[in-house]
Short mmCIF file of C-alpha atoms in Angstrom, two decimals:
data_model
loop_
_atom_site.label_atom_id
_atom_site.label_comp_id
_atom_site.label_asym_id
_atom_site.label_seq_id
_atom_site.Cartn_x
_atom_site.Cartn_y
_atom_site.Cartn_z
CA MET A 1 -39.04 -44.01 -56.51
CA THR A 2 -39.62 -46.56 -53.81
CA SER A 3 -35.92 -47.52 -53.78
CA LEU A 4 -34.95 -43.85 -53.38
CA ILE A 5 -37.24 -43.50 -50.38
CA VAL A 6 -35.74 -46.65 -48.86
CA ILE A 7 -32.18 -45.34 -49.37
CA LEU A 8 -33.07 -41.99 -47.76
CA ALA A 9 -34.67 -43.78 -44.83
CA VAL A 10 -31.57 -45.97 -44.37
CA VAL A 11 -29.31 -42.88 -44.50
CA MET A 12 -31.46 -41.04 -41.94
CA VAL A 13 -31.48 -44.03 -39.61
CA ALA A 14 -27.71 -44.37 -39.97
CA GLY A 15 -27.23 -40.65 -39.28
CA ILE A 16 -29.45 -40.77 -36.20
CA GLY A 17 -27.52 -43.82 -35.01
CA LEU A 18 -24.19 -42.05 -35.47
CA VAL A 19 -25.47 -39.01 -33.55
CA ILE A 20 -26.67 -41.19 -30.69
CA PHE A 21 -23.37 -43.07 -30.71
CA GLY A 22 -21.41 -39.82 -30.63
CA MET A 23 -23.49 -38.51 -27.74
CA THR A 24 -23.14 -41.65 -25.67
CA ARG A 25 -19.42 -42.22 -26.35
CA PRO A 26 -18.06 -39.36 -24.19
CA ALA A 27 -20.23 -40.50 -21.30
CA GLN A 28 -18.68 -43.96 -21.48
CA THR A 29 -15.19 -42.43 -21.66
CA ASP A 30 -15.91 -40.25 -18.60
CA ALA A 31 -17.24 -43.25 -16.71
CA ILE A 32 -14.08 -45.19 -17.48
CA GLY A 33 -11.96 -42.20 -16.46
CA GLU A 34 -13.84 -41.83 -13.20
CA ARG A 35 -13.36 -45.51 -12.43
CA LEU A 36 -9.66 -45.29 -13.20
CA SER A 37 -9.32 -42.18 -11.04
CA GLN A 38 -10.46 -44.24 -8.05
CA PHE A 39 -7.30 -46.35 -8.33
CA THR A 40 -4.83 -43.90 -9.87
CA GLU A 41 -4.19 -40.21 -9.37
CA ARG A 42 -4.94 -38.47 -12.65
CA THR A 43 -3.00 -35.35 -13.57
CA MET A 44 -5.35 -32.43 -14.19
CA THR A 45 -4.88 -30.22 -17.22
CA LEU A 46 -4.39 -26.47 -17.05
CA ASP A 47 -7.92 -25.86 -18.31
CA GLU A 48 -9.39 -28.07 -15.58
CA LEU A 49 -7.32 -26.32 -12.91
CA GLU A 50 -8.45 -22.93 -14.20
CA LEU A 51 -12.11 -23.97 -14.26
CA GLN A 52 -11.91 -25.01 -10.62
CA GLN A 53 -11.33 -21.39 -9.63
CA PRO A 54 -14.36 -19.18 -8.93
CA PHE A 55 -15.77 -16.92 -11.63
CA SER A 56 -14.48 -13.78 -9.91
CA GLN A 57 -10.86 -14.94 -10.01
CA ARG A 58 -11.10 -16.23 -13.57
CA VAL A 59 -12.93 -13.32 -15.19
CA LEU A 60 -13.76 -10.36 -12.95
CA ILE A 61 -10.40 -9.78 -11.24
CA PRO A 62 -8.28 -10.12 -14.44
CA MET A 63 -10.72 -7.82 -16.26
CA ALA A 64 -10.55 -5.22 -13.49
CA ARG A 65 -6.74 -5.40 -13.41
CA ALA A 66 -6.58 -4.93 -17.18
CA ILE A 67 -8.93 -1.92 -17.04
CA LEU A 68 -6.93 -0.30 -14.22
CA ALA A 69 -3.66 -0.90 -16.07
CA GLN A 70 -5.14 0.73 -19.18
CA LEU A 71 -6.39 3.74 -17.20
CA GLY A 72 -3.02 4.03 -15.49
CA LYS A 73 -1.42 4.99 -18.80
CA TYR A 74 -3.25 8.33 -18.62
CA GLY A 75 -2.17 9.08 -15.06
CA PRO A 76 0.87 11.12 -13.94
CA LYS A 77 4.20 9.35 -14.41
CA GLN A 78 6.56 11.73 -12.61
CA SER A 79 6.74 9.73 -9.35
CA ALA A 80 6.65 6.16 -10.68
CA GLU A 81 9.73 5.04 -8.74
CA ARG A 82 8.47 6.61 -5.53
CA LEU A 83 5.08 4.99 -6.03
CA LYS A 84 6.72 1.62 -6.61
CA LEU A 85 8.66 1.97 -3.36
CA ASN A 86 5.50 2.96 -1.46
CA ILE A 87 3.67 -0.09 -2.77
CA GLN A 88 6.56 -2.31 -1.66
CA GLN A 89 6.59 -0.71 1.78
CA ALA A 90 2.83 -1.33 2.02
CA GLY A 91 3.42 -5.05 1.43
CA ASN A 92 2.22 -5.02 -2.19
CA PRO A 93 -1.49 -5.35 -1.31
CA GLY A 94 -3.43 -7.30 -3.92
CA ASN A 95 -0.29 -7.63 -6.11
CA ILE A 96 -1.05 -4.18 -7.45
CA THR A 97 1.43 -2.50 -9.78
CA PRO A 98 2.22 1.24 -9.97
CA MET A 99 0.35 1.41 -13.28
CA MET A 100 -2.72 -0.23 -11.74
CA PHE A 101 -2.55 2.10 -8.73
CA SER A 102 -2.53 5.12 -11.05
CA GLY A 103 -5.48 3.56 -12.89
CA LEU A 104 -7.31 3.13 -9.57
CA ARG A 105 -6.82 6.81 -8.86
CA MET A 106 -8.10 7.79 -12.29
CA ALA A 107 -11.10 5.44 -12.06
CA LEU A 108 -12.13 6.64 -8.60
CA MET A 109 -11.67 10.25 -9.66
CA MET A 110 -13.94 9.79 -12.69
CA ILE A 111 -16.56 7.88 -10.68
CA LEU A 112 -16.77 10.56 -7.99
CA LEU A 113 -16.67 13.27 -10.67
CA VAL A 114 -19.71 11.80 -12.43
CA ALA A 115 -21.51 11.02 -9.16
CA GLY A 116 -20.80 14.47 -7.72
CA GLY A 117 -21.90 16.20 -10.92
CA PHE A 118 -25.11 14.18 -11.04
CA VAL A 119 -25.98 14.89 -7.40
CA THR A 120 -25.13 18.61 -7.46
CA PHE A 121 -26.81 19.46 -10.75
CA SER A 122 -29.87 17.32 -9.99
CA GLN A 123 -30.40 19.25 -6.74
CA GLY A 124 -30.72 22.49 -8.68
CA MET A 125 -27.59 24.17 -7.31
CA GLU A 126 -26.09 27.18 -8.95
CA THR A 127 -23.51 26.36 -11.62
CA PRO A 128 -20.40 27.79 -9.83
CA LYS A 129 -21.34 26.08 -6.58
CA ALA A 130 -22.12 22.79 -8.31
CA LEU A 131 -18.82 22.90 -10.19
CA MET A 132 -16.96 23.59 -6.95
CA TYR A 133 -18.50 20.60 -5.16
CA THR A 134 -17.94 18.39 -8.20
CA GLY A 135 -14.28 19.40 -8.34
CA ILE A 136 -13.89 18.67 -4.62
CA MET A 137 -15.36 15.20 -5.13
CA ALA A 138 -12.99 14.53 -8.05
CA VAL A 139 -9.94 15.64 -6.04
CA LEU A 140 -11.09 13.52 -3.12
CA GLY A 141 -11.40 10.51 -5.42
CA TYR A 142 -7.84 11.06 -6.61
CA LEU A 143 -6.46 11.42 -3.07
CA LEU A 144 -8.31 8.52 -1.39
CA PRO A 145 -6.08 5.73 -2.81
CA GLY A 146 -2.99 7.60 -1.62
CA MET A 147 -4.46 7.95 1.86
CA TRP A 148 -5.31 4.24 1.90
CA LEU A 149 -1.77 3.35 0.80
CA GLY A 150 -0.25 5.61 3.45
CA ARG A 151 -2.34 3.94 6.14
CA LYS A 152 -1.21 0.50 4.93
CA ILE A 153 2.44 1.61 5.05
CA LYS A 154 2.06 2.99 8.56
CA GLN A 155 0.33 -0.17 9.81
CA ARG A 156 2.94 -2.44 8.25
CA LYS A 157 5.83 -0.46 9.72
CA HIS A 158 4.20 -0.59 13.14
CA ASN A 159 3.82 -4.37 12.91
CA ILE A 160 7.45 -4.81 11.82
CA VAL A 161 8.77 -2.59 14.63
CA LYS A 162 6.63 -4.50 17.12
CA ALA A 163 7.83 -7.93 15.96
CA LEU A 164 11.53 -7.08 15.49
CA PRO A 165 12.77 -7.34 19.13
CA ASP A 166 11.29 -10.82 19.66
CA ALA A 167 12.61 -11.95 16.28
CA LEU A 168 16.10 -10.71 17.13
CA ASP A 169 15.99 -12.52 20.48
CA LEU A 170 15.18 -15.81 18.79
CA LEU A 171 17.73 -15.14 16.06
CA THR A 172 20.43 -14.43 18.67
CA ILE A 173 19.63 -17.57 20.64
CA SER A 174 19.68 -19.70 17.49
CA VAL A 175 23.04 -18.33 16.32
CA GLU A 176 24.61 -18.67 19.77
CA ALA A 177 23.34 -22.26 19.91
CA GLY A 178 25.44 -23.10 16.84
CA LEU A 179 23.14 -22.54 13.86
CA ALA A 180 24.33 -20.67 10.81
CA PHE A 181 22.79 -17.28 10.11
CA ASP A 182 20.67 -18.56 7.21
CA LEU A 183 19.35 -21.50 9.23
CA ALA A 184 18.61 -19.22 12.19
CA LEU A 185 16.81 -16.84 9.83
CA MET A 186 14.77 -19.78 8.51
CA ARG A 187 13.88 -20.79 12.05
CA VAL A 188 12.62 -17.29 12.81
CA ALA A 189 10.67 -17.21 9.53
CA ASP A 190 8.98 -20.52 10.35
CA LYS A 191 8.17 -19.43 13.92
CA TRP A 192 5.78 -16.60 13.02
CA ASP A 193 3.54 -15.57 10.14
CA ASN A 194 3.72 -11.78 9.97
CA GLU A 195 5.24 -9.04 7.83
CA LEU A 196 8.75 -9.45 9.28
CA SER A 197 8.81 -13.23 8.86
CA ASN A 198 7.64 -12.83 5.26
CA GLU A 199 10.54 -10.44 4.63
CA PHE A 200 12.95 -12.99 6.13
CA LYS A 201 11.52 -15.66 3.84
CA ARG A 202 12.03 -13.41 0.85
CA VAL A 203 15.66 -12.81 1.87
CA LEU A 204 16.20 -16.57 2.06
CA THR A 205 14.56 -17.04 -1.34
CA ASP A 206 16.77 -14.37 -2.89
CA THR A 207 19.93 -15.95 -1.49
CA ARG A 208 18.89 -19.37 -2.78
CA LEU A 209 18.40 -17.87 -6.24
CA GLY A 210 22.02 -16.70 -6.26
CA ARG A 211 21.87 -13.16 -4.89
CA ALA A 212 24.46 -12.03 -2.39
CA ARG A 213 23.29 -11.89 1.19
CA ARG A 214 24.18 -8.21 1.59
CA ASP A 215 22.14 -7.30 -1.50
CA ALA A 216 19.14 -9.28 -0.23
CA LEU A 217 19.39 -7.58 3.18
CA LYS A 218 19.66 -4.13 1.57
CA ASP A 219 16.54 -4.84 -0.48
CA MET A 220 14.71 -5.92 2.67
CA ALA A 221 15.66 -2.69 4.44
CA GLN A 222 14.44 -0.68 1.45
CA ARG A 223 11.17 -2.61 1.19
CA THR A 224 10.33 -2.16 4.87
CA GLY A 225 11.39 1.46 5.27
CA VAL A 226 11.87 0.92 9.02
CA GLU A 227 14.87 2.53 10.70
CA ASP A 228 15.41 -0.37 13.11
CA VAL A 229 15.51 -2.88 10.23
CA GLN A 230 17.99 -0.66 8.38
CA THR A 231 20.23 -0.56 11.48
CA PHE A 232 20.01 -4.33 11.84
CA THR A 233 20.85 -5.05 8.20
CA ALA A 234 23.73 -2.54 8.20
CA ALA A 235 25.22 -4.23 11.28
CA ILE A 236 24.95 -7.70 9.72
CA ILE A 237 26.51 -6.53 6.44
CA GLN A 238 29.35 -4.79 8.29
CA ALA A 239 29.98 -7.86 10.46
CA GLU A 240 30.11 -10.05 7.38
CA GLN A 241 32.57 -7.74 5.61
CA LEU A 242 34.87 -7.30 8.62
CA GLY A 243 34.72 -10.89 9.76
CA VAL A 244 33.24 -10.06 13.17
CA SER A 245 31.23 -12.69 15.04
CA ILE A 246 27.60 -12.41 13.99
CA GLY A 247 26.49 -13.76 17.38
CA LYS A 248 28.01 -10.78 19.21
CA ILE A 249 26.50 -8.33 16.75
CA LEU A 250 23.08 -9.94 17.14
CA ARG A 251 23.38 -9.82 20.94
CA ILE A 252 24.15 -6.08 20.80
CA GLN A 253 21.31 -5.47 18.34
CA SER A 254 18.90 -7.46 20.49
CA ASP A 255 19.77 -5.44 23.60
CA GLN A 256 19.39 -2.17 21.69
CA MET A 257 16.01 -3.20 20.28
CA ARG A 258 14.71 -4.03 23.74
CA ILE A 259 15.89 -0.64 25.01
CA ARG A 260 14.20 1.11 22.08
CA ARG A 261 10.98 -0.80 22.69
CA ARG A 262 10.99 0.32 26.33
CA GLN A 263 11.70 3.90 25.29
CA ARG A 264 8.81 3.84 22.79
CA ALA A 265 6.50 2.52 25.52
CA GLU A 266 7.59 5.32 27.87
CA GLU A 267 7.10 7.90 25.12
CA ALA A 268 3.58 6.62 24.43
CA ALA A 269 2.82 6.75 28.16
CA HIS A 270 3.98 10.38 28.36
CA LYS A 271 1.81 11.31 25.35
CA ALA A 272 -1.31 9.75 26.88
CA PRO A 273 -2.22 12.65 29.25
CA ILE A 274 -1.93 15.19 26.42
CA LYS A 275 -4.10 13.07 24.13
CA MET A 276 -6.67 12.66 26.92
CA LEU A 277 -6.88 16.41 27.51
CA ILE A 278 -9.06 17.19 24.47
CA PRO A 279 -11.80 14.56 25.13
CA MET A 280 -11.78 15.42 28.82
CA ALA A 281 -12.15 19.17 28.19
CA PHE A 282 -14.80 18.95 25.47
CA LEU A 283 -16.69 15.73 26.32
CA ILE A 284 -16.23 14.53 29.90
CA PHE A 285 -16.16 17.81 31.84
CA PRO A 286 -19.30 19.26 30.12
CA SER A 287 -21.17 16.04 30.90
CA LEU A 288 -20.13 16.23 34.57
CA PHE A 289 -21.17 19.87 34.76
CA ILE A 290 -24.59 19.02 33.31
CA VAL A 291 -25.10 16.16 35.78
CA ILE A 292 -23.90 18.14 38.81
CA LEU A 293 -25.29 21.59 38.06
CA GLY A 294 -28.32 20.51 36.02
CA PRO A 295 -30.75 20.13 38.96
CA ALA A 296 -29.77 23.56 40.32
CA VAL A 297 -30.49 25.44 37.07
CA PRO A 298 -34.33 25.51 37.44
CA ARG A 299 -34.02 26.80 41.02
CA LEU A 300 -31.61 29.52 39.96
CA MET A 301 -33.89 30.55 37.10
CA GLY A 302 -36.90 30.57 39.43
CA SER A 303 -35.15 32.65 42.01
CA LEU A 304 -33.91 35.13 39.42
CA GLY A 305 -37.39 35.34 37.95
CA GLY A 306 -38.87 36.06 41.38
CA LEU A 307 -36.54 38.97 41.79
#
């Protein structure tokens, strides 16, 4: 009996020793690795690189994208190609896909439907009126993402139109100085960091991957949806096919873009008085009348009352 107790004690001590040894061994390995990393650059694994990212990028954003993609399967699919083109013209905000955009519409519609139903029915409204307001909230939730996307498209087109004349000037100077068209395009892309320079970088990337230049330029014109960019790309493609000097074509395009920019500025200046008419008639003039005629109103009322 005594020998059995001694054997059990020895086994327990050995087990505790192995546990302690196993717990202290990784710490020694990490210490050695940290010391080696001071003298050598250690290659990080994919798991370590992923763990360095914040929790929102590792878990929340992928989960939200998966939920939106799943909800997008129940959305309308008639205008998928048009929706894809609109997302491209908006600059692909957040790397959203057409399926995810449809899911965003469905999710926002359901959220506002539930919220509108809870608010209207909790206020004790009549059932037809509550259903009407709830339906309006649901339709608004479905339309809001489209309105946001339209605003993004309009803003991006405005930025591209604004940056195009200066970019063409630099592109013309670079080509006339002796640079090839691709190198001049790279110089313009490195000069600025805006929507147009990003499109130029994508054209250069497509050509490096083996695509023809005319196809890359056509895709850029389709992604931007700007008439001036379409005119520019059509002129470059035609000059390349006919063997015309690209420098002359760029000089003509640059002069035309400057003329168009001046015409747009003149058009905006002519629209300014008409746009100022409404605030002047309904906001400024009534305030002036109150300030000027306000002190005379009590006297007029007193005189009329005396009569």
